[in-house]
Tab-separated table of C-alpha atoms in Angstrom:
chain	number	residue	atom	x	y	z
A	1	MET	CA	25.438	12.525	-17.631
A	2	ILE	CA	24.895	10.622	-20.434
A	3	ASN	CA	21.645	8.891	-18.885
A	4	LYS	CA	20.331	12.227	-17.618
A	5	ILE	CA	20.392	13.658	-21.144
A	6	LEU	CA	18.470	10.423	-22.441
A	7	GLU	CA	15.887	11.262	-20.058
A	8	THR	CA	15.018	14.568	-21.187
A	9	LEU	CA	14.220	12.556	-24.721
A	10	TYR	CA	12.142	10.358	-23.139
A	11	SER	CA	8.677	10.186	-21.389
A	12	LYS	CA	8.383	8.485	-18.080
A	13	VAL	CA	5.951	5.822	-17.809
A	14	PHE	CA	4.721	4.959	-14.301
A	15	ILE	CA	2.823	1.628	-14.385
A	16	ASN	CA	1.228	1.069	-11.078
A	17	ILE	CA	-0.445	-2.253	-9.979
A	18	ILE	CA	-3.265	-2.586	-6.954
A	19	VAL	CA	-4.488	-6.120	-6.249
A	20	LYS	CA	-7.723	-6.149	-4.919
A	21	ASN	CA	-10.456	-9.112	-3.843
A	22	GLU	CA	-11.110	-10.424	-7.080
A	23	GLN	CA	-9.234	-7.949	-9.706
A	24	SER	CA	-6.431	-6.030	-10.527
A	25	VAL	CA	-6.178	-2.231	-11.359
A	26	VAL	CA	-3.469	-1.296	-13.166
A	27	TYR	CA	-2.918	2.723	-13.553
A	28	VAL	CA	-0.678	4.252	-15.935
A	29	GLU	CA	0.637	7.752	-16.007
A	30	VAL	CA	3.010	9.069	-18.813
A	31	CYS	CA	5.220	11.909	-18.060
A	32	SER	CA	7.323	14.617	-19.813
A	33	GLY	CA	9.174	15.832	-17.405
A	34	ALA	CA	7.071	17.099	-14.241
A	35	ASP	CA	4.003	17.494	-16.636
A	36	VAL	CA	1.470	14.041	-16.775
A	37	THR	CA	0.545	13.758	-20.247
A	38	SER	CA	-1.642	10.968	-20.235
A	39	ARG	CA	-3.585	8.626	-17.584
A	40	VAL	CA	-5.255	5.518	-17.698
A	41	GLU	CA	-6.774	3.156	-15.478
A	42	LYS	CA	-8.028	-0.233	-16.302
A	43	THR	CA	-9.551	-3.539	-13.998
A	44	PHE	CA	-8.764	-6.834	-15.021
A	45	ASP	CA	-11.074	-9.844	-13.701
A	46	THR	CA	-7.366	-11.508	-12.024
A	47	THR	CA	-5.694	-11.403	-9.103
A	48	SER	CA	-2.398	-12.487	-10.758
A	49	ILE	CA	-1.419	-11.672	-14.536
A	50	ASN	CA	-3.409	-13.100	-17.186
A	51	SER	CA	-3.046	-12.271	-21.019
A	52	LYS	CA	-4.833	-9.207	-21.412
A	53	MET	CA	-3.370	-7.986	-18.462
A	54	TYR	CA	-0.099	-8.588	-19.919
A	55	GLU	CA	-0.926	-7.131	-22.972
A	56	PHE	CA	-2.056	-4.020	-21.491
A	57	VAL	CA	0.993	-3.455	-19.492
A	58	ASN	CA	3.785	-4.450	-22.272
A	59	ALA	CA	2.039	-1.666	-24.731
A	60	TYR	CA	3.002	0.768	-22.071
A	61	LYS	CA	6.492	-0.611	-21.220
A	62	LYS	CA	7.174	0.225	-24.890
A	63	GLU	CA	6.753	3.446	-25.191
A	64	SER	CA	9.595	4.304	-23.624
A	65	PRO	CA	12.892	3.036	-22.030
A	66	TYR	CA	12.006	4.765	-19.106
A	67	TYR	CA	9.075	2.737	-17.239
A	68	TYR	CA	9.160	1.947	-13.947
A	69	ILE	CA	6.344	-0.882	-12.337
A	70	SER	CA	5.008	-0.561	-9.074
A	71	VAL	CA	2.925	-2.887	-7.003
A	72	LEU	CA	1.496	-2.398	-3.595
A	73	ASP	CA	2.192	-4.888	-1.198
A	74	LYS	CA	-0.135	-7.541	-0.428
A	75	SER	CA	1.801	-9.586	1.630
A	76	PRO	CA	0.287	-11.333	4.714
A	77	SER	CA	2.997	-11.092	7.002
A	78	GLN	CA	4.203	-7.433	6.373
A	79	GLY	CA	3.799	-5.099	9.049
A	80	ALA	CA	5.122	-2.378	10.923
A	81	ILE	CA	7.361	-2.097	14.255
A	82	PRO	CA	8.331	1.025	16.432
A	83	THR	CA	11.866	0.518	16.236
A	84	CYS	CA	14.894	0.091	13.201
A	85	THR	CA	17.208	-1.061	15.715
A	86	SER	CA	17.865	-4.379	14.535
A	87	THR	CA	18.523	-5.779	18.553
A	88	GLN	CA	15.120	-4.562	19.273
A	89	MET	CA	13.435	-5.718	16.442
A	90	ALA	CA	13.117	-9.010	17.603
A	91	LYS	CA	10.675	-8.250	20.215
A	92	TYR	CA	8.051	-7.390	17.894
A	93	VAL	CA	8.646	-9.963	14.872
A	94	ASN	CA	10.951	-12.570	13.891
A	95	MET	CA	13.568	-10.594	11.403
A	96	SER	CA	15.631	-13.253	10.621
A	97	SER	CA	14.344	-13.782	7.334
A	98	ALA	CA	12.347	-10.543	6.086
A	99	LYS	CA	13.430	-7.506	4.059
A	100	TYR	CA	12.812	-4.614	6.443
A	101	ILE	CA	12.885	-0.432	5.373
A	102	CYS	CA	13.414	2.248	7.824
A	103	HIS	CA	11.555	5.425	8.294
A	104	ALA	CA	11.635	8.319	9.758
A	105	SER	CA	15.524	9.274	10.513
A	106	ASN	CA	15.286	5.540	11.364
A	107	THR	CA	12.667	5.080	13.903
A	108	TRP	CA	9.823	3.309	12.834
A	109	ALA	CA	10.456	-0.079	10.240
A	110	THR	CA	8.068	-1.622	7.568
A	111	TYR	CA	8.921	-5.527	6.536
A	112	THR	CA	7.786	-7.970	4.660
A	113	GLN	CA	9.024	-12.061	5.026
A	114	ASP	CA	11.184	-13.075	2.313
A	115	TYR	CA	9.072	-15.386	1.260
A	116	ASP	CA	6.126	-13.326	0.598
A	117	LEU	CA	8.406	-10.811	-1.137
A	118	ASN	CA	9.889	-13.806	-3.196
A	119	ALA	CA	6.026	-15.062	-4.177
A	120	LEU	CA	5.014	-11.458	-4.918
A	121	VAL	CA	8.271	-11.238	-7.253
A	122	ASN	CA	7.609	-14.305	-9.061
A	123	ASP	CA	3.715	-13.630	-9.536
A	124	TYR	CA	4.797	-10.968	-11.920
A	125	LYS	CA	8.308	-12.156	-13.410
A	126	SER	CA	6.736	-12.053	-16.623
A	127	LEU	CA	6.649	-8.074	-16.479
A	128	GLY	CA	8.895	-7.211	-13.930
A	129	ILE	CA	9.015	-5.008	-10.642
A	130	ASP	CA	10.517	-1.992	-9.796
A	131	PHE	CA	9.244	-0.753	-6.809
A	132	VAL	CA	7.063	-2.782	-3.999
A	133	PHE	CA	5.530	-0.354	-1.476
A	134	SER	CA	4.232	-0.732	1.994
A	135	PRO	CA	0.571	0.124	2.312
A	136	PHE	CA	1.775	1.493	5.957
A	137	ILE	CA	3.844	3.984	3.545
A	138	VAL	CA	0.848	4.991	1.410
A	139	MET	CA	-1.047	5.773	4.782
A	140	SER	CA	1.926	7.382	6.373
A	141	ARG	CA	2.130	9.835	3.519
A	142	PHE	CA	-0.977	10.177	2.740
A	143	PHE	CA	-1.519	11.790	6.366
A	144	GLU	CA	1.777	12.891	6.787
A	145	ASP	CA	0.019	16.171	8.472
A	146	LYS	CA	-1.500	14.772	11.151
A	147	ILE	CA	0.811	12.052	11.858
A	148	ASN	CA	3.538	14.731	12.108
A	149	SER	CA	1.627	16.761	14.267
A	150	THR	CA	-0.753	14.820	16.628
A	151	LEU	CA	-1.336	11.577	18.334
A	152	SER	CA	-4.020	9.600	16.485
A	153	MET	CA	-4.924	6.361	15.353
A	154	PHE	CA	-4.459	5.885	11.075
A	155	ILE	CA	-5.781	3.229	9.124
A	156	LEU	CA	-5.658	2.469	5.562
A	157	VAL	CA	-8.767	0.531	4.347
A	158	GLU	CA	-8.135	-1.802	1.305
A	159	GLU	CA	-10.819	-4.806	0.558
A	160	ASN	CA	-8.618	-7.422	1.643
A	161	HIS	CA	-6.636	-5.697	4.705
A	162	LEU	CA	-6.321	-2.661	7.399
A	163	SER	CA	-3.161	-1.085	7.997
A	164	LEU	CA	-3.328	0.203	11.083
A	165	GLY	CA	-0.356	2.726	13.019
A	166	ILE	CA	-0.606	4.724	15.929
A	167	PHE	CA	1.537	7.956	15.911
A	168	ASP	CA	2.649	10.261	18.549
A	169	ASN	CA	4.115	13.528	16.670
A	170	SER	CA	5.629	11.201	14.037
A	171	LYS	CA	6.332	8.617	16.405
A	172	LEU	CA	5.239	4.944	15.610
A	173	LEU	CA	3.694	3.386	18.822
A	174	TYR	CA	2.113	0.554	17.282
A	175	GLY	CA	1.771	-1.039	13.861
A	176	ASP	CA	-0.716	-3.715	12.711
A	177	HIS	CA	-1.692	-5.222	9.170
A	178	LEU	CA	-5.354	-6.610	9.717
A	179	ASN	CA	-6.895	-9.591	7.358
A	180	MET	CA	-10.445	-9.404	6.155
A	181	GLY	CA	-10.436	-12.943	6.172
A	182	TYR	CA	-10.996	-13.691	2.421
A	183	GLU	CA	-9.601	-16.375	0.994
A	184	GLN	CA	-9.796	-17.927	-3.011
A	185	ASN	CA	-10.572	-21.135	-4.167
A	186	GLU	CA	-7.556	-22.799	-4.865
A	187	GLU	CA	-8.562	-24.117	-8.371
A	188	ASP	CA	-9.915	-20.737	-9.443
A	189	MET	CA	-6.698	-19.031	-8.216
A	190	LEU	CA	-5.117	-21.618	-10.935
A	191	ILE	CA	-7.089	-21.072	-13.722
A	192	GLU	CA	-6.685	-17.617	-13.560
A	193	SER	CA	-3.043	-17.222	-13.195
A	194	SER	CA	-2.646	-19.292	-16.584
A	195	ILE	CA	-1.379	-17.179	-19.539
A	196	ASP	CA	-1.651	-17.842	-23.219
A	197	ASP	CA	1.994	-19.254	-24.089
A	198	ASP	CA	1.827	-17.146	-27.151
A	199	ALA	CA	0.981	-13.931	-25.451
A	200	LEU	CA	4.385	-14.242	-23.539
A	201	LEU	CA	8.198	-14.506	-23.857
A	202	GLU	CA	9.711	-17.681	-22.800
A	203	ILE	CA	10.518	-16.859	-18.787
A	204	ASP	CA	13.252	-18.647	-17.098
A	205	ASP	CA	12.932	-19.257	-13.746
A	206	ILE	CA	14.466	-16.645	-11.739
A	207	ASP	CA	14.679	-15.481	-8.055
A	208	ILE	CA	14.929	-12.122	-6.094
A	209	ASP	CA	18.203	-11.207	-6.777
A	210	GLU	CA	18.500	-12.132	-10.373
A	211	ILE	CA	15.383	-9.543	-11.294
A	212	ASP	CA	16.757	-7.196	-14.268
A	213	ILE	CA	15.544	-3.692	-13.253
A	214	ASP	CA	15.900	-0.482	-15.110
A	215	GLU	CA	19.267	1.280	-14.005
A	216	GLU	CA	17.585	4.353	-12.946
A	217	SER	CA	15.608	2.363	-10.251
A	218	GLU	CA	16.032	0.727	-6.857
A	219	SER	CA	16.331	-2.831	-7.265
A	220	LEU	CA	14.287	-5.054	-5.262
A	221	ASN	CA	17.245	-6.994	-3.687
A	222	ASP	CA	18.288	-3.044	-2.173
A	223	PHE	CA	14.699	-3.716	-0.595
A	224	SER	CA	15.986	-2.410	3.030
A	225	ASN	CA	17.842	0.497	1.511
A	226	ILE	CA	15.074	2.651	-0.226
A	227	GLU	CA	15.227	6.082	0.453
A	228	ASP	CA	13.501	7.220	3.606
A	229	LEU	CA	9.897	8.338	1.932
A	230	ASP	CA	9.793	10.689	4.985
A	231	ILE	CA	11.798	13.294	3.320
A	232	ILE	CA	9.136	13.819	0.233
A	233	ASP	CA	8.947	17.586	0.102
A	234	ASP	CA	6.324	17.474	-2.380
A	235	ILE	CA	3.186	16.283	-0.745
A	236	ASP	CA	-0.360	17.937	-1.171
A	237	GLU	CA	-1.288	19.255	2.590
A	238	PHE	CA	-5.148	18.617	3.648
A	239	SER	CA	-6.923	21.907	4.165
A	240	GLU	CA	-8.457	23.317	7.422
A	241	ALA	CA	-11.679	22.628	5.667
A	242	GLN	CA	-10.647	18.845	5.164
A	243	ASP	CA	-9.748	18.863	8.840
A	244	ILE	CA	-13.361	19.195	9.865
A	245	GLN	CA	-15.429	17.887	7.324
A	246	GLU	CA	-15.615	14.322	6.752
A	247	ILE	CA	-15.614	12.981	3.878
A	248	VAL	CA	-18.198	9.267	3.907
A	249	GLN	CA	-19.609	7.563	1.035
A	250	GLU	CA	-23.186	7.795	1.760
A	251	LYS	CA	-25.099	4.917	0.955
A	252	ASP	CA	-28.620	3.885	1.220
A	253	ASP	CA	-29.934	3.294	4.836
A	254	SER	CA	-31.142	-0.236	4.077
A	255	LEU	CA	-27.429	-1.377	3.902
A	256	SER	CA	-27.055	-4.986	2.120
A	257	THR	CA	-25.929	-7.892	4.711
A	258	GLU	CA	-22.605	-8.308	3.327
A	259	GLY	CA	-21.819	-4.372	3.571
A	260	PHE	CA	-23.108	-4.952	7.206
A	261	ASN	CA	-20.788	-7.505	7.506
A	262	GLU	CA	-17.870	-6.086	6.134
A	263	ASP	CA	-17.816	-3.023	8.170
A	264	TYR	CA	-18.624	-4.891	11.124
A	265	LYS	CA	-15.812	-6.982	10.456
A	266	ARG	CA	-13.519	-3.645	9.848
A	267	PHE	CA	-14.569	-2.788	13.295
A	268	SER	CA	-14.296	-5.906	15.311
A	269	LEU	CA	-10.404	-5.996	13.788
A	270	ILE	CA	-9.881	-2.321	14.674
A	271	GLN	CA	-11.525	-2.740	18.380
A	272	ASN	CA	-9.394	-5.627	18.944
A	273	SER	CA	-6.110	-4.303	17.857
A	274	LEU	CA	-6.329	-1.346	19.733
A	275	GLY	CA	-7.083	-3.581	22.869
A	276	VAL	CA	-3.835	-5.280	21.969
A	277	PHE	CA	-2.109	-1.719	21.895
A	278	TYR	CA	-3.306	-1.120	25.280
A	279	LYS	CA	-3.033	-4.271	26.757
A	280	ASP	CA	0.875	-5.545	25.392
A	281	GLU	CA	3.616	-4.350	27.582
A	282	LYS	CA	5.903	-4.001	24.759
A	283	TYR	CA	3.902	-1.014	23.471
A	284	GLU	CA	4.388	2.574	24.638
A	285	SER	CA	0.459	2.766	25.267
A	286	LYS	CA	-1.423	6.094	25.390
A	287	PHE	CA	-5.300	6.938	25.144
A	288	ILE	CA	-6.234	7.176	21.462
A	289	GLU	CA	-9.304	10.060	20.928
A	290	THR	CA	-8.735	10.284	17.380
A	291	VAL	CA	-8.812	8.070	14.377
A	292	TYR	CA	-8.514	9.075	10.841
A	293	ILE	CA	-9.133	6.651	8.141
A	294	ALA	CA	-7.856	6.726	4.544
A	295	ASP	CA	-11.103	4.721	2.653
A	296	ALA	CA	-9.785	3.137	-0.616
A	297	VAL	CA	-12.878	1.077	-1.049
A	298	GLY	CA	-16.038	3.527	0.154
A	299	VAL	CA	-17.072	2.078	3.572
A	300	SER	CA	-20.564	3.028	4.962
A	301	LYS	CA	-21.616	5.174	7.652
A	302	ASP	CA	-21.828	2.541	9.633
A	303	LEU	CA	-17.972	1.876	10.169
A	304	LYS	CA	-18.193	5.373	11.867
A	305	GLY	CA	-20.589	4.945	13.801
A	306	TYR	CA	-19.145	2.156	15.327
A	307	LEU	CA	-16.332	3.746	16.256
A	308	GLU	CA	-17.922	6.194	17.397
A	309	GLU	CA	-20.431	4.929	19.634
A	310	GLU	CA	-18.882	1.229	20.680
A	311	MET	CA	-15.296	2.838	21.260
A	312	PHE	CA	-15.950	6.682	21.674
A	313	LEU	CA	-13.413	8.101	19.218
A	314	ASN	CA	-13.301	11.330	17.133
A	315	VAL	CA	-13.685	9.605	13.063
A	316	TYR	CA	-12.461	11.567	10.353
A	317	ILE	CA	-12.737	9.365	6.787
A	318	ARG	CA	-10.910	10.574	3.706
A	319	LYS	CA	-11.098	8.579	0.288
A	320	ILE	CA	-7.857	7.943	-1.204
A	321	ASN	CA	-7.124	6.643	-4.573
A	322	LEU	CA	-4.461	4.075	-4.203
A	323	SER	CA	-3.504	3.815	-7.638
A	324	SER	CA	-2.517	7.957	-8.152
A	325	GLU	CA	-0.690	7.399	-4.884
A	326	LEU	CA	1.369	4.412	-5.906
A	327	SER	CA	2.405	6.476	-8.852
A	328	GLU	CA	3.731	9.701	-6.731
A	329	LEU	CA	5.390	7.427	-4.730
A	330	ALA	CA	7.557	5.826	-7.532
A	331	LYS	CA	7.989	9.237	-8.896
A	332	ALA	CA	9.777	10.341	-5.397
A	333	GLU	CA	11.617	7.754	-5.393
A	334	LEU	CA	13.341	8.845	-8.954
A	335	LYS	CA	14.354	12.349	-7.420
């Protein structure tokens, strides 16, 4: 009761971190009740925490005792499987050392291996983490209207990864987390992860079970018990106009070699993954005619062309703002 009263006296601060190929984006929303009173986004040239990023985030942490830090899971070992029954999970992946969350009335699950989750927590131990969200949950929330009513393939495109899911009227048939294959030089990663000692408080080594997280938020130790996000009622519906009109970032016809290579690599990864879905007997394969793409990077029109001409798919591309989607997921967790 006292906590509820105190909440009305303070703003809530939602701090959201998206790690890209060579940069980190920090998006902050300050909320008073249901209203967003301010928004700010800043990009840092680091894939971990440097002194400038720490100072920026810490300044917003000081604005209110009710602050929540969310990170989009960047783990290479994560994925989604079409079951949440423990006896069946081993059919798809070794879950003996993984954290998982069930969704859609326990019909499917997202997972991350413990070593990757611990590494992620350790990367941000100077700030603390309240929520780690799977890109599959971002994708399923973004396309909730289509996932619940069609048989289609859905893809979230990030710089480093593609998160691919095939759903049949809300039932997950297949999930795959695809790596674009970017690798950073180890020496560069060590340099960029160094933080000025004067800029940080002294931090002792911690493990995932000892993370200090605000009372109102879920702990990472309870990662497998996060409330099913599919019950969120306040998701904006896509209009019929969006169903018809594909949103594609137009680029100059003379694309750079780099842009061409990236979109062709994405196409190849999607093509190979769909081939696994069709051929692997453990999946309930069905013929896919339509793909919905949540574009977080600004893909070229060539990706759409490859999928339509080579795989005979109907392709719909919608832009997605990962930072704001992450913030909405954090708000939903607190309801």
